[in-house]
mmCIF file of C-alpha atoms in Angstrom:
data_model
loop_
_atom_site.group_PDB
_atom_site.id
_atom_site.type_symbol
_atom_site.label_atom_id
_atom_site.label_comp_id
_atom_site.label_asym_id
_atom_site.label_seq_id
_atom_site.Cartn_x
_atom_site.Cartn_y
_atom_site.Cartn_z
ATOM 1 C CA UNK E 1138 38.896 18.576 6.561
ATOM 2 C CA UNK E 1139 37.915 18.359 10.224
ATOM 3 C CA UNK E 1140 34.297 18.404 11.368
ATOM 4 C CA UNK E 1141 34.970 21.522 13.441
ATOM 5 C CA UNK E 1142 36.118 23.370 10.309
ATOM 6 C CA UNK E 1143 32.897 22.468 8.511
ATOM 7 C CA UNK E 1144 30.817 23.655 11.467
ATOM 8 C CA UNK E 1145 32.682 26.974 11.412
ATOM 9 C CA UNK E 1146 31.929 27.379 7.712
ATOM 10 C CA UNK E 1147 28.260 26.648 8.357
ATOM 11 C CA UNK E 1148 28.146 29.081 11.270
ATOM 12 C CA UNK E 1149 29.343 31.840 8.932
ATOM 13 C CA UNK E 1150 26.346 31.566 6.582
ATOM 14 C CA UNK E 1151 22.633 30.853 6.666
ATOM 15 C CA UNK E 1152 22.076 27.157 7.208
ATOM 16 C CA UNK E 1153 19.439 24.513 7.822
ATOM 17 C CA UNK E 1154 19.596 21.847 10.509
ATOM 18 C CA UNK E 1155 17.482 18.694 10.282
ATOM 19 C CA UNK E 1156 16.911 16.287 13.170
ATOM 20 C CA UNK E 1157 14.845 13.123 12.846
ATOM 21 C CA UNK E 1158 14.332 11.019 15.972
ATOM 22 C CA UNK E 1159 12.413 7.729 16.081
ATOM 23 C CA UNK E 1160 9.569 7.871 18.587
ATOM 24 C CA UNK E 1161 10.880 4.708 20.272
ATOM 25 C CA UNK E 1162 14.575 4.895 21.117
ATOM 26 C CA UNK E 1163 16.786 1.826 20.788
ATOM 27 C CA UNK E 1164 20.508 2.499 20.696
ATOM 28 C CA UNK E 1165 21.162 -0.704 18.719
ATOM 29 C CA UNK E 1166 18.086 -0.771 16.506
ATOM 30 C CA UNK E 1167 20.234 -1.057 13.374
ATOM 31 C CA UNK E 1168 23.517 -2.827 12.747
ATOM 32 C CA UNK E 1169 26.385 -0.476 12.001
ATOM 33 C CA UNK E 1170 27.368 -2.423 8.881
ATOM 34 C CA UNK E 1171 23.895 -1.691 7.429
ATOM 35 C CA UNK E 1172 23.938 2.099 7.866
ATOM 36 C CA UNK E 1173 25.623 3.151 4.636
ATOM 37 C CA UNK E 1174 23.515 0.785 2.544
ATOM 38 C CA UNK E 1175 20.328 2.140 4.150
ATOM 39 C CA UNK E 1176 21.315 5.747 3.426
ATOM 40 C CA UNK E 1177 22.186 4.925 -0.190
ATOM 41 C CA UNK E 1178 18.854 3.174 -0.725
ATOM 42 C CA UNK E 1179 16.768 5.946 0.843
ATOM 43 C CA UNK E 1180 18.424 9.109 -0.512
ATOM 44 C CA UNK E 1181 16.154 11.300 -2.663
ATOM 45 C CA UNK E 1182 17.510 12.551 -5.997
ATOM 46 C CA UNK E 1183 15.065 14.698 -7.943
ATOM 47 C CA UNK E 1184 17.228 17.679 -8.909
ATOM 48 C CA UNK E 1185 20.619 16.168 -9.708
ATOM 49 C CA UNK E 1186 21.995 16.597 -6.167
ATOM 50 C CA UNK E 1187 20.612 14.069 -3.745
ATOM 51 C CA UNK E 1188 19.403 14.518 -0.197
ATOM 52 C CA UNK E 1189 21.441 13.426 1.573
ATOM 53 C CA UNK E 1190 24.347 13.638 -0.847
ATOM 54 C CA UNK E 1191 26.761 10.736 -0.319
ATOM 55 C CA UNK E 1192 30.262 11.318 -1.737
ATOM 56 C CA UNK E 1193 31.565 8.438 -3.838
ATOM 57 C CA UNK E 1194 35.205 9.200 -3.118
ATOM 58 C CA UNK E 1195 37.257 11.078 -0.565
ATOM 59 C CA UNK E 1196 38.990 14.329 -1.464
ATOM 60 C CA UNK E 1197 39.784 17.638 0.233
ATOM 61 C CA UNK E 1198 36.136 18.670 0.157
ATOM 62 C CA UNK E 1199 34.273 15.425 0.760
ATOM 63 C CA UNK E 1200 34.315 12.322 2.869
ATOM 64 C CA UNK E 1201 32.463 9.092 2.267
ATOM 65 C CA UNK E 1202 30.579 7.585 5.239
ATOM 66 C CA UNK E 1203 32.966 6.775 8.067
ATOM 67 C CA UNK E 1204 32.397 5.452 11.581
ATOM 68 C CA UNK E 1205 31.730 7.810 14.495
ATOM 69 C CA UNK E 1206 31.173 5.163 17.147
ATOM 70 C CA UNK E 1207 27.464 4.391 17.092
ATOM 71 C CA UNK E 1208 26.850 5.772 13.628
ATOM 72 C CA UNK E 1209 28.317 7.100 10.393
ATOM 73 C CA UNK E 1210 29.156 10.605 9.228
ATOM 74 C CA UNK E 1211 29.803 12.029 5.756
ATOM 75 C CA UNK E 1212 30.232 15.521 4.351
ATOM 76 C CA UNK E 1213 30.836 17.688 1.301
ATOM 77 C CA UNK E 1214 32.465 21.103 1.007
ATOM 78 C CA UNK E 1215 32.508 21.990 -2.683
ATOM 79 C CA UNK E 1216 31.336 24.934 -4.794
ATOM 80 C CA UNK E 1217 28.065 26.180 -3.186
ATOM 81 C CA UNK E 1218 27.666 22.991 -1.133
ATOM 82 C CA UNK E 1219 28.633 22.908 2.546
ATOM 83 C CA UNK E 1220 26.888 20.013 4.241
ATOM 84 C CA UNK E 1221 27.407 17.356 6.866
ATOM 85 C CA UNK E 1222 25.259 14.345 7.774
ATOM 86 C CA UNK E 1223 25.110 11.773 10.568
ATOM 87 C CA UNK E 1224 23.084 8.569 10.746
ATOM 88 C CA UNK E 1225 22.977 6.523 13.935
ATOM 89 C CA UNK E 1226 22.200 2.911 14.801
ATOM 90 C CA UNK E 1227 19.152 4.170 16.713
ATOM 91 C CA UNK E 1228 17.690 5.439 13.427
ATOM 92 C CA UNK E 1229 18.339 9.058 14.347
ATOM 93 C CA UNK E 1230 19.374 11.211 11.395
ATOM 94 C CA UNK E 1231 20.997 14.644 11.661
ATOM 95 C CA UNK E 1232 21.908 17.000 8.829
ATOM 96 C CA UNK E 1233 23.263 20.504 8.582
ATOM 97 C CA UNK E 1234 23.798 22.329 5.311
ATOM 98 C CA UNK E 1235 24.339 25.833 3.996
ATOM 99 C CA UNK E 1236 21.700 27.897 2.235
ATOM 100 C CA UNK E 1237 22.687 28.195 -1.418
ATOM 101 C CA UNK E 1238 21.373 31.748 -1.238
ATOM 102 C CA UNK E 1239 24.430 32.600 0.862
ATOM 103 C CA UNK E 1240 27.096 30.494 -0.854
ATOM 104 C CA UNK E 1241 26.368 30.856 -4.558
ATOM 105 C CA UNK E 1242 27.999 34.296 -4.637
ATOM 106 C CA UNK E 1243 26.601 35.386 -7.980
ATOM 107 C CA UNK E 1244 23.174 35.069 -9.599
ATOM 108 C CA UNK E 1245 22.228 35.868 -13.197
ATOM 109 C CA UNK E 1246 25.604 37.559 -13.647
ATOM 110 C CA UNK E 1247 25.268 39.814 -10.601
ATOM 111 C CA UNK E 1248 26.688 39.545 -7.075
ATOM 112 C CA UNK E 1249 24.235 38.063 -4.557
ATOM 113 C CA UNK E 1250 24.457 39.418 -1.036
ATOM 114 C CA UNK E 1251 24.686 36.687 1.597
ATOM 115 C CA UNK E 1252 22.022 36.814 4.287
ATOM 116 C CA UNK E 1253 19.528 38.765 2.197
ATOM 117 C CA UNK E 1254 17.143 36.175 0.741
ATOM 118 C CA UNK E 1255 15.427 32.831 1.232
ATOM 119 C CA UNK E 1256 14.215 31.488 -2.099
ATOM 120 C CA UNK E 1257 10.607 30.338 -1.772
ATOM 121 C CA UNK E 1258 10.806 27.691 -4.499
ATOM 122 C CA UNK E 1259 14.042 26.219 -3.173
ATOM 123 C CA UNK E 1260 12.359 26.049 0.245
ATOM 124 C CA UNK E 1261 9.409 24.098 -1.164
ATOM 125 C CA UNK E 1262 11.731 21.688 -2.942
ATOM 126 C CA UNK E 1263 14.069 21.119 0.010
ATOM 127 C CA UNK E 1264 11.332 20.556 2.590
ATOM 128 C CA UNK E 1265 9.646 18.107 0.220
ATOM 129 C CA UNK E 1266 12.901 16.216 -0.369
ATOM 130 C CA UNK E 1267 13.602 16.003 3.357
ATOM 131 C CA UNK E 1268 10.205 14.494 4.164
ATOM 132 C CA UNK E 1269 10.396 12.082 1.230
ATOM 133 C CA UNK E 1270 13.773 10.914 2.515
ATOM 134 C CA UNK E 1271 12.383 10.357 6.021
ATOM 135 C CA UNK E 1272 9.513 8.369 4.503
ATOM 136 C CA UNK E 1273 12.019 6.207 2.623
ATOM 137 C CA UNK E 1274 14.088 5.794 5.768
ATOM 138 C CA UNK E 1275 11.125 4.626 7.822
ATOM 139 C CA UNK E 1276 10.025 2.245 5.096
ATOM 140 C CA UNK E 1277 13.508 0.740 4.733
ATOM 141 C CA UNK E 1278 14.217 0.342 8.452
ATOM 142 C CA UNK E 1279 10.808 -0.430 9.929
ATOM 143 C CA UNK E 1280 10.804 2.620 12.204
ATOM 144 C CA UNK E 1281 7.162 2.990 13.263
ATOM 145 C CA UNK E 1282 7.020 6.690 14.089
ATOM 146 C CA UNK E 1283 9.155 9.728 14.602
ATOM 147 C CA UNK E 1284 9.686 13.409 15.269
ATOM 148 C CA UNK E 1285 11.160 15.769 12.698
ATOM 149 C CA UNK E 1286 12.630 19.177 13.562
ATOM 150 C CA UNK E 1287 13.929 21.609 10.945
ATOM 151 C CA UNK E 1288 15.769 24.797 11.933
ATOM 152 C CA UNK E 1289 16.565 27.567 9.466
ATOM 153 C CA UNK E 1290 19.281 29.745 11.002
ATOM 154 C CA UNK E 1291 20.308 33.364 10.371
ATOM 155 C CA UNK E 1292 16.824 34.340 9.200
ATOM 156 C CA UNK E 1293 16.496 37.763 10.858
ATOM 157 C CA UNK E 1294 15.849 40.430 8.179
ATOM 158 C CA UNK E 1295 16.031 37.770 5.470
ATOM 159 C CA UNK E 1296 13.427 38.197 2.728
ATOM 160 C CA UNK E 1297 11.367 35.416 1.174
ATOM 161 C CA UNK E 1298 11.656 35.915 -2.570
ATOM 162 C CA UNK E 1299 11.775 34.223 -5.967
ATOM 163 C CA UNK E 1300 15.422 34.644 -6.889
ATOM 164 C CA UNK E 1301 16.580 31.405 -8.512
ATOM 165 C CA UNK E 1302 13.940 31.039 -11.224
ATOM 166 C CA UNK E 1303 13.833 33.700 -13.920
ATOM 167 C CA UNK E 1304 10.375 32.407 -14.903
ATOM 168 C CA UNK E 1305 8.811 33.629 -11.650
ATOM 169 C CA UNK E 1306 8.256 37.325 -11.092
ATOM 170 C CA UNK E 1307 9.737 38.958 -8.032
ATOM 171 C CA UNK E 1308 7.292 39.145 -5.119
ATOM 172 C CA UNK E 1309 8.245 42.727 -4.205
ATOM 173 C CA UNK E 1310 6.097 42.177 -1.143
ATOM 174 C CA UNK E 1311 8.487 42.509 1.797
ATOM 175 C CA UNK E 1312 8.001 39.051 3.249
ATOM 176 C CA UNK E 1313 10.730 39.528 5.856
ATOM 177 C CA UNK E 1314 11.497 37.381 8.893
ATOM 178 C CA UNK E 1315 11.909 39.116 12.242
ATOM 179 C CA UNK E 1316 13.392 36.106 14.048
ATOM 180 C CA UNK E 1317 16.980 34.904 14.174
ATOM 181 C CA UNK E 1318 15.846 31.304 13.717
ATOM 182 C CA UNK E 1319 12.785 29.647 12.190
ATOM 183 C CA UNK E 1320 11.931 26.249 13.676
ATOM 184 C CA UNK E 1321 9.240 23.905 12.335
ATOM 185 C CA UNK E 1322 8.290 20.465 13.626
ATOM 186 C CA UNK E 1323 6.238 17.438 12.681
ATOM 187 C CA UNK E 1324 5.439 14.198 14.509
ATOM 188 C CA UNK E 1325 3.933 11.261 12.663
ATOM 189 C CA UNK E 1326 3.338 7.543 12.649
ATOM 190 C CA UNK E 1327 4.672 5.421 9.812
ATOM 191 C CA UNK E 1328 1.239 4.979 8.242
ATOM 192 C CA UNK E 1329 0.686 8.730 8.021
ATOM 193 C CA UNK E 1330 3.939 9.531 6.244
ATOM 194 C CA UNK E 1331 3.538 6.561 3.903
ATOM 195 C CA UNK E 1332 0.083 7.702 2.851
ATOM 196 C CA UNK E 1333 0.784 11.403 2.312
ATOM 197 C CA UNK E 1334 4.354 12.694 2.776
ATOM 198 C CA UNK E 1335 3.555 15.732 0.632
ATOM 199 C CA UNK E 1336 0.910 16.880 3.123
ATOM 200 C CA UNK E 1337 3.420 16.674 5.970
ATOM 201 C CA UNK E 1338 5.962 18.691 4.012
ATOM 202 C CA UNK E 1339 3.323 21.264 2.984
ATOM 203 C CA UNK E 1340 2.475 21.872 6.625
ATOM 204 C CA UNK E 1341 6.153 22.537 7.327
ATOM 205 C CA UNK E 1342 6.433 24.826 4.305
ATOM 206 C CA UNK E 1343 3.366 26.809 5.345
ATOM 207 C CA UNK E 1344 4.780 27.291 8.842
ATOM 208 C CA UNK E 1345 7.980 28.694 7.322
ATOM 209 C CA UNK E 1346 6.017 31.052 5.074
ATOM 210 C CA UNK E 1347 3.976 32.178 8.093
ATOM 211 C CA UNK E 1348 7.178 33.133 9.909
ATOM 212 C CA UNK E 1349 8.215 35.210 6.910
ATOM 213 C CA UNK E 1350 4.871 37.013 7.174
ATOM 214 C CA UNK E 1351 3.432 35.666 3.926
ATOM 215 C CA UNK E 1352 -0.272 35.217 4.548
ATOM 216 C CA UNK E 1353 -1.947 34.797 1.153
ATOM 217 C CA UNK E 1354 -0.192 31.730 -0.234
ATOM 218 C CA UNK E 1355 -2.338 28.772 -1.279
ATOM 219 C CA UNK E 1356 -2.066 25.033 -0.681
ATOM 220 C CA UNK E 1357 -2.621 24.488 -4.388
ATOM 221 C CA UNK E 1358 0.376 26.643 -5.320
ATOM 222 C CA UNK E 1359 2.654 24.658 -3.021
ATOM 223 C CA UNK E 1360 1.222 21.344 -4.222
ATOM 224 C CA UNK E 1361 1.744 22.316 -7.871
ATOM 225 C CA UNK E 1362 5.429 23.033 -7.260
ATOM 226 C CA UNK E 1363 5.757 19.746 -5.367
ATOM 227 C CA UNK E 1364 4.291 17.836 -8.293
ATOM 228 C CA UNK E 1365 6.634 19.662 -10.670
ATOM 229 C CA UNK E 1366 9.529 18.484 -8.500
ATOM 230 C CA UNK E 1367 8.313 14.872 -8.438
ATOM 231 C CA UNK E 1368 7.789 14.916 -12.193
ATOM 232 C CA UNK E 1369 11.137 16.708 -12.747
ATOM 233 C CA UNK E 1370 9.493 19.664 -14.465
ATOM 234 C CA UNK E 1371 11.757 22.222 -12.803
#
């Protein structure tokens, strides 16, 4: 499958884009031969599907890391997963992946309308996994600081809800986003993300909830779900 085809699939559904840029740019900071090994050592796997997910073999819907000049690229298009990743010698990391809310098709035996929901628990988990991965990446490579941007696309009229877990009652609160795109950012030094990556991810999560007009969430609620993720009690 060609990269352009994957981008077209992502454009058709809600998707998240992640960009991490080291604060000091050096085009040859890392050796190309090291890139795949670094990604494999730093990937976060807490729910059975890692971030980033690195295919172990090539087939029609996946491609193991392959050279793109000054970096590597890899992707998966399978079941509910549509995702593509790039990692550069500079230490820059870029990801784009579909919202499961739009690709799963059916939930609890009923059709699920694409573009209707953003699951609040899945959002907590994914933002936490992303920041933990960036922490691992900085630790493994020696990157001393960086800037993280996360874009959630196709968010206009999308409702923040609890749809994936049958153990959580529906909000029924109308937490609806009025913007086509939600963008959250964080800048940090290595020491800060090493000490408390969960705090960085919570700040991102809270910014997303703010843009969905949820005002009465609590830090403790978010932290509890983060700890459940880390302890695999999900």
